[in-house]
PDB file of C-alpha atoms in Angstrom:
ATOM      1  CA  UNK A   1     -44.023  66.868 -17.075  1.00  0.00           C
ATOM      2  CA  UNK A   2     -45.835  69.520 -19.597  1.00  0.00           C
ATOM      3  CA  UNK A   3     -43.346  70.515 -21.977  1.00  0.00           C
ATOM      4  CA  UNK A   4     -43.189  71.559 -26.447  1.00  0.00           C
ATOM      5  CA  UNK A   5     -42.999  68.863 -29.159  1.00  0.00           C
ATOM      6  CA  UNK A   6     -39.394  67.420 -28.922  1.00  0.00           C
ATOM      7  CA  UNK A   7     -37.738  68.600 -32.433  1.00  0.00           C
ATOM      8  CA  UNK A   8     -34.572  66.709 -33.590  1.00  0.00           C
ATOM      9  CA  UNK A   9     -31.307  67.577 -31.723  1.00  0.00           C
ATOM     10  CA  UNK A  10     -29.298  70.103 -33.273  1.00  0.00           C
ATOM     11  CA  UNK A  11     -25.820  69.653 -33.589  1.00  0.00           C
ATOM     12  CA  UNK A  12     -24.902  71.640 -30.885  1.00  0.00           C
ATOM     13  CA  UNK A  13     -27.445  69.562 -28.686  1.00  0.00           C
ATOM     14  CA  UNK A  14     -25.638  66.828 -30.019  1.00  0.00           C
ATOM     15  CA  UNK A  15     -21.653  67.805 -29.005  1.00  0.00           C
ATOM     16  CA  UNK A  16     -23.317  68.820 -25.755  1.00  0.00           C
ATOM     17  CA  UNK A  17     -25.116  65.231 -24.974  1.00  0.00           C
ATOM     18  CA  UNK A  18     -21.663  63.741 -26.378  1.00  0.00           C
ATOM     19  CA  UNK A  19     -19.821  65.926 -23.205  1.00  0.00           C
ATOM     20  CA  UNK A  20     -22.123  64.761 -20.588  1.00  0.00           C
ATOM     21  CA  UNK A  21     -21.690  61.155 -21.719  1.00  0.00           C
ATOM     22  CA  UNK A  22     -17.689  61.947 -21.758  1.00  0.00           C
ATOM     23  CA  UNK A  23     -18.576  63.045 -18.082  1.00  0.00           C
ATOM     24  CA  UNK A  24     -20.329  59.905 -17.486  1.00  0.00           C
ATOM     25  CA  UNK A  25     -17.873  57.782 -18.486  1.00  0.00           C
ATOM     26  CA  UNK A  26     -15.137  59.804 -16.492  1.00  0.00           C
ATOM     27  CA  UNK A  27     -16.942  59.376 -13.466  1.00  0.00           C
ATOM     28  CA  UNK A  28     -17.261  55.443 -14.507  1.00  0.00           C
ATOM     29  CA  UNK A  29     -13.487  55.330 -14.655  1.00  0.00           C
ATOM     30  CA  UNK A  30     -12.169  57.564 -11.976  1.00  0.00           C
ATOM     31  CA  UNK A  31     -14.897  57.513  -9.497  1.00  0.00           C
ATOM     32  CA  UNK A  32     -18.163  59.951  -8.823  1.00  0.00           C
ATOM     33  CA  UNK A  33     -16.114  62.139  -6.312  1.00  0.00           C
ATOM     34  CA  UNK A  34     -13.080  62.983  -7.813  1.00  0.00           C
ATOM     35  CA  UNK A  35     -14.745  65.017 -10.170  1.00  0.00           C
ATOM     36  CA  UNK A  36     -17.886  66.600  -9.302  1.00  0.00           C
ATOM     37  CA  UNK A  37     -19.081  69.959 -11.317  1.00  0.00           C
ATOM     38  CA  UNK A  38     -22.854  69.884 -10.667  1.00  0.00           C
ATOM     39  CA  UNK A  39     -23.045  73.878 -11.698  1.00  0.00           C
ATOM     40  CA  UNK A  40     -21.782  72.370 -15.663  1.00  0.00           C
ATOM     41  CA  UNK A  41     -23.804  69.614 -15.616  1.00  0.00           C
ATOM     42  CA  UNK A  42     -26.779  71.387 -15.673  1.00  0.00           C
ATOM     43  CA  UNK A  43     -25.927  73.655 -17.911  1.00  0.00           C
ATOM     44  CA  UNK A  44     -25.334  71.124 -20.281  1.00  0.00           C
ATOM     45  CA  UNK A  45     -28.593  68.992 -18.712  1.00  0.00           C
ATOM     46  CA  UNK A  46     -30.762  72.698 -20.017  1.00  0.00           C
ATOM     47  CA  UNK A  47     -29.017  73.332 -23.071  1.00  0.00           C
ATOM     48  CA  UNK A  48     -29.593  69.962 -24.293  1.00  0.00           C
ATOM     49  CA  UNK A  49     -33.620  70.144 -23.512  1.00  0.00           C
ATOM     50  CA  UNK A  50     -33.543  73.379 -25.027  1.00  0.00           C
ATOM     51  CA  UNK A  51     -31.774  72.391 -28.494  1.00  0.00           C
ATOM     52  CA  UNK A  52     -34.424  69.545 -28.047  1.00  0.00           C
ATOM     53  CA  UNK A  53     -37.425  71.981 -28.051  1.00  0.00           C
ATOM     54  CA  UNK A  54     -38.112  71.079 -24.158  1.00  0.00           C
ATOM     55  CA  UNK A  55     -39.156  72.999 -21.361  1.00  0.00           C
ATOM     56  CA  UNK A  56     -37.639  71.542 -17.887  1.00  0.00           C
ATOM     57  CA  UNK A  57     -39.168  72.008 -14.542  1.00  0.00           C
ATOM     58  CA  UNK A  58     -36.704  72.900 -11.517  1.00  0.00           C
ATOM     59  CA  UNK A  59     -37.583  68.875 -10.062  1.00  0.00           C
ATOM     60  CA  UNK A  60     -37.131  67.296 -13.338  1.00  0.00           C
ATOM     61  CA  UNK A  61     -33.563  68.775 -13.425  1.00  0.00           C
ATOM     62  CA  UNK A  62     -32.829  67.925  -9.586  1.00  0.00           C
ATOM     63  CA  UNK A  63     -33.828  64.441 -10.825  1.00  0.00           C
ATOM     64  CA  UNK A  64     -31.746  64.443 -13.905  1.00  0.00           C
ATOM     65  CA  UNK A  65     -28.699  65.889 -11.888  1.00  0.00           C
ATOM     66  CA  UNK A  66     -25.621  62.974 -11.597  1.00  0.00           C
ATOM     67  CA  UNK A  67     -25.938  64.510  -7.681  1.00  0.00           C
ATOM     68  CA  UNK A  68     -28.565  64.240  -4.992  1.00  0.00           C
ATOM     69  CA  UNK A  69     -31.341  66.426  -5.810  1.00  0.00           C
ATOM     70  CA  UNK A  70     -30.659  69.159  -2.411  1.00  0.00           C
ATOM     71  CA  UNK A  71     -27.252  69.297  -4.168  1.00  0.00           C
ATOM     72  CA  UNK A  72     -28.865  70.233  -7.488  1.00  0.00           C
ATOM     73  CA  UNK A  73     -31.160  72.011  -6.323  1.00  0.00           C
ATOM     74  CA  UNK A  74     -28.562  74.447  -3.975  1.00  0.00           C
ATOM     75  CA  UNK A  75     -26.875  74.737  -7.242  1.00  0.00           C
ATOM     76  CA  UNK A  76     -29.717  75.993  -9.340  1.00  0.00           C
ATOM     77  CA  UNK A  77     -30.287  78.495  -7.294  1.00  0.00           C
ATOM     78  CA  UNK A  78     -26.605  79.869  -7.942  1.00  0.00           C
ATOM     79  CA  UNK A  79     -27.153  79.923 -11.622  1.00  0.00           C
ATOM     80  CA  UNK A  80     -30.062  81.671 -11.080  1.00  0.00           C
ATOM     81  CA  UNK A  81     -28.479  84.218  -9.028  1.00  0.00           C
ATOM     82  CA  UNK A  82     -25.897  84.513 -10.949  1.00  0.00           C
ATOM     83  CA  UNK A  83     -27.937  84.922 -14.422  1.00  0.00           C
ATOM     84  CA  UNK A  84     -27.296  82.256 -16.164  1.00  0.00           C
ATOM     85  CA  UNK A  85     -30.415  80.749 -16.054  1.00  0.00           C
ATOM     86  CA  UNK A  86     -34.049  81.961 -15.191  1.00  0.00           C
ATOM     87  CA  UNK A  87     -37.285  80.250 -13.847  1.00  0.00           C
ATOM     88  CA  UNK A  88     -41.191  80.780 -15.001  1.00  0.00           C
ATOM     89  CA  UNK A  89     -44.110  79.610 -14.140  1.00  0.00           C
ATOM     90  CA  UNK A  90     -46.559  77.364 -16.121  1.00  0.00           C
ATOM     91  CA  UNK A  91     -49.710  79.638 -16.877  1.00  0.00           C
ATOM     92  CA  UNK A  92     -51.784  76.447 -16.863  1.00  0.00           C
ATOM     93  CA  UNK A  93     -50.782  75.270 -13.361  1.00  0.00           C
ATOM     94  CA  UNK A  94     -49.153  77.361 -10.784  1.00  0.00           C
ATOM     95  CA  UNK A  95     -47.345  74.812  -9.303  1.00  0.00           C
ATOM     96  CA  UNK A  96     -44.871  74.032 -11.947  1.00  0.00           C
ATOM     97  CA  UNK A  97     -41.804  75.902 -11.782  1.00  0.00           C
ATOM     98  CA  UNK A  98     -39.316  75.505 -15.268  1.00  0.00           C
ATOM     99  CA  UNK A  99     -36.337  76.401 -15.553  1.00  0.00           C
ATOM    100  CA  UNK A 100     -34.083  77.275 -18.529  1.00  0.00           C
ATOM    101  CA  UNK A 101     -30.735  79.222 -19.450  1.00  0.00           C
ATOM    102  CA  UNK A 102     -30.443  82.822 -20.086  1.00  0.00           C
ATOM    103  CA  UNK A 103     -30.528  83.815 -24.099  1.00  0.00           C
ATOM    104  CA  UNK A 104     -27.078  84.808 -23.239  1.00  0.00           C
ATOM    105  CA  UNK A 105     -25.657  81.639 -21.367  1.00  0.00           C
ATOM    106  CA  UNK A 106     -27.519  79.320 -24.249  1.00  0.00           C
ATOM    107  CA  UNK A 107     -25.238  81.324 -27.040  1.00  0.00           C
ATOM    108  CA  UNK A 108     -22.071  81.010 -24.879  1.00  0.00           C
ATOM    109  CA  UNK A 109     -22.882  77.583 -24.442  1.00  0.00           C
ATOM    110  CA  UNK A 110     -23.219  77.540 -28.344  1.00  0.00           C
ATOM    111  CA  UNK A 111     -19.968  79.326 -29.014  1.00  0.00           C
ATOM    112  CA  UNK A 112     -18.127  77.111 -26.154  1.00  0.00           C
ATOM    113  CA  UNK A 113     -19.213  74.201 -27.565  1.00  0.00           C
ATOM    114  CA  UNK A 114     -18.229  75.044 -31.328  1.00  0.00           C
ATOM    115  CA  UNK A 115     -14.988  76.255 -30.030  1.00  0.00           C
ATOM    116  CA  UNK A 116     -14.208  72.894 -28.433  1.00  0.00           C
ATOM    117  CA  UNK A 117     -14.940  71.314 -31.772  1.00  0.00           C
ATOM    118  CA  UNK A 118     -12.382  73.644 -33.633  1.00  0.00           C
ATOM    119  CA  UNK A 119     -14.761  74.758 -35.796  1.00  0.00           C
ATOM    120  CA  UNK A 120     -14.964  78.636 -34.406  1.00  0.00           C
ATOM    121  CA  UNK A 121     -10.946  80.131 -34.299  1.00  0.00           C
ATOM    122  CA  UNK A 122     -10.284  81.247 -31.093  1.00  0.00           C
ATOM    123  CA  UNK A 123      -9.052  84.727 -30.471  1.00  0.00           C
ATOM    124  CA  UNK A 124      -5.241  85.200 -30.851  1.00  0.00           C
ATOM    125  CA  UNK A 125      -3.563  86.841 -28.018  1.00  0.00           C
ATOM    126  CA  UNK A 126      -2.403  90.660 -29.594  1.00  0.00           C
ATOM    127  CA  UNK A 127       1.241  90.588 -30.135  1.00  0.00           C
ATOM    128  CA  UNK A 128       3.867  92.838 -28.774  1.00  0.00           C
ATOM    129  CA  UNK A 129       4.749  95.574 -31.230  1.00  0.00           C
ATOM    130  CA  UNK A 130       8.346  95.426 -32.763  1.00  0.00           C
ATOM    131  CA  UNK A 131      10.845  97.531 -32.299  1.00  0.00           C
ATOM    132  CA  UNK A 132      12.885  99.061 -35.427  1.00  0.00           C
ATOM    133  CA  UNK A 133      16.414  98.432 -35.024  1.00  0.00           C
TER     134      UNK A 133
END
């Protein structure tokens, strides 16, 4: 695989590794079946490359994927119709496919991630207005 320098993982790369290996352990516990989110784990499988400076083809994901590859694969193709990630193609050789998230999904990933953590406030529901009595 042809991809950047790895640069040290940023601490967002780092509460997002620290969720998949949450996942892992889950799945250790409980079983592989009972809870199966492929669609998440690659999210989290491209945001971590990303915050590590890497560029991920479509096969290195499908074989990175805590599924069979078909079933990664079928659900890459939903995140890429539904926009939250995008593909391009190697200029050096046409026959390498990556794959990565959407500016926008990689910032809600950010801002999920943070929020999680406690560090960001979440927003507070409005409030009804009071009556005068």
């Amino acid at each position: 695989m042809k991809h950047c320098a790895s640069r040290s993982l940023s601490l967002e790369g780092a509460l997002a590794r620290q969720r998949i290996a949450q996942r892992r352990q889950r799945e250790r516990i409980f079983g592989e079946t009972l809870f199966s989110d492929p669609a998440w784990d690659l999210l989290l499988l491209l945001f971590v490359a990303e915050e590590e400076g890497r560029r991920v083809t479509v096969s290195t994901l499908c074989s990175e994927a805590p599924v069979p590859a078909t079933t990664a694969h079928r659900w890459i193709l939903a995140l890429l119709e539904r926009g939250l990630a995008a593909r391009s193609s190697d200029p050096d050789d046409c026959r390498l496919r990556y794959i990565g998230l959407t500016a926008e999904t990689h910032e809600a990933l950010r801002s999920y991630l943070w929020t999680c953590e406690g560090v960001w406030p979440l927003p507070r529901p409005a409030r009804p207005a009071r009556c005068a009595t």
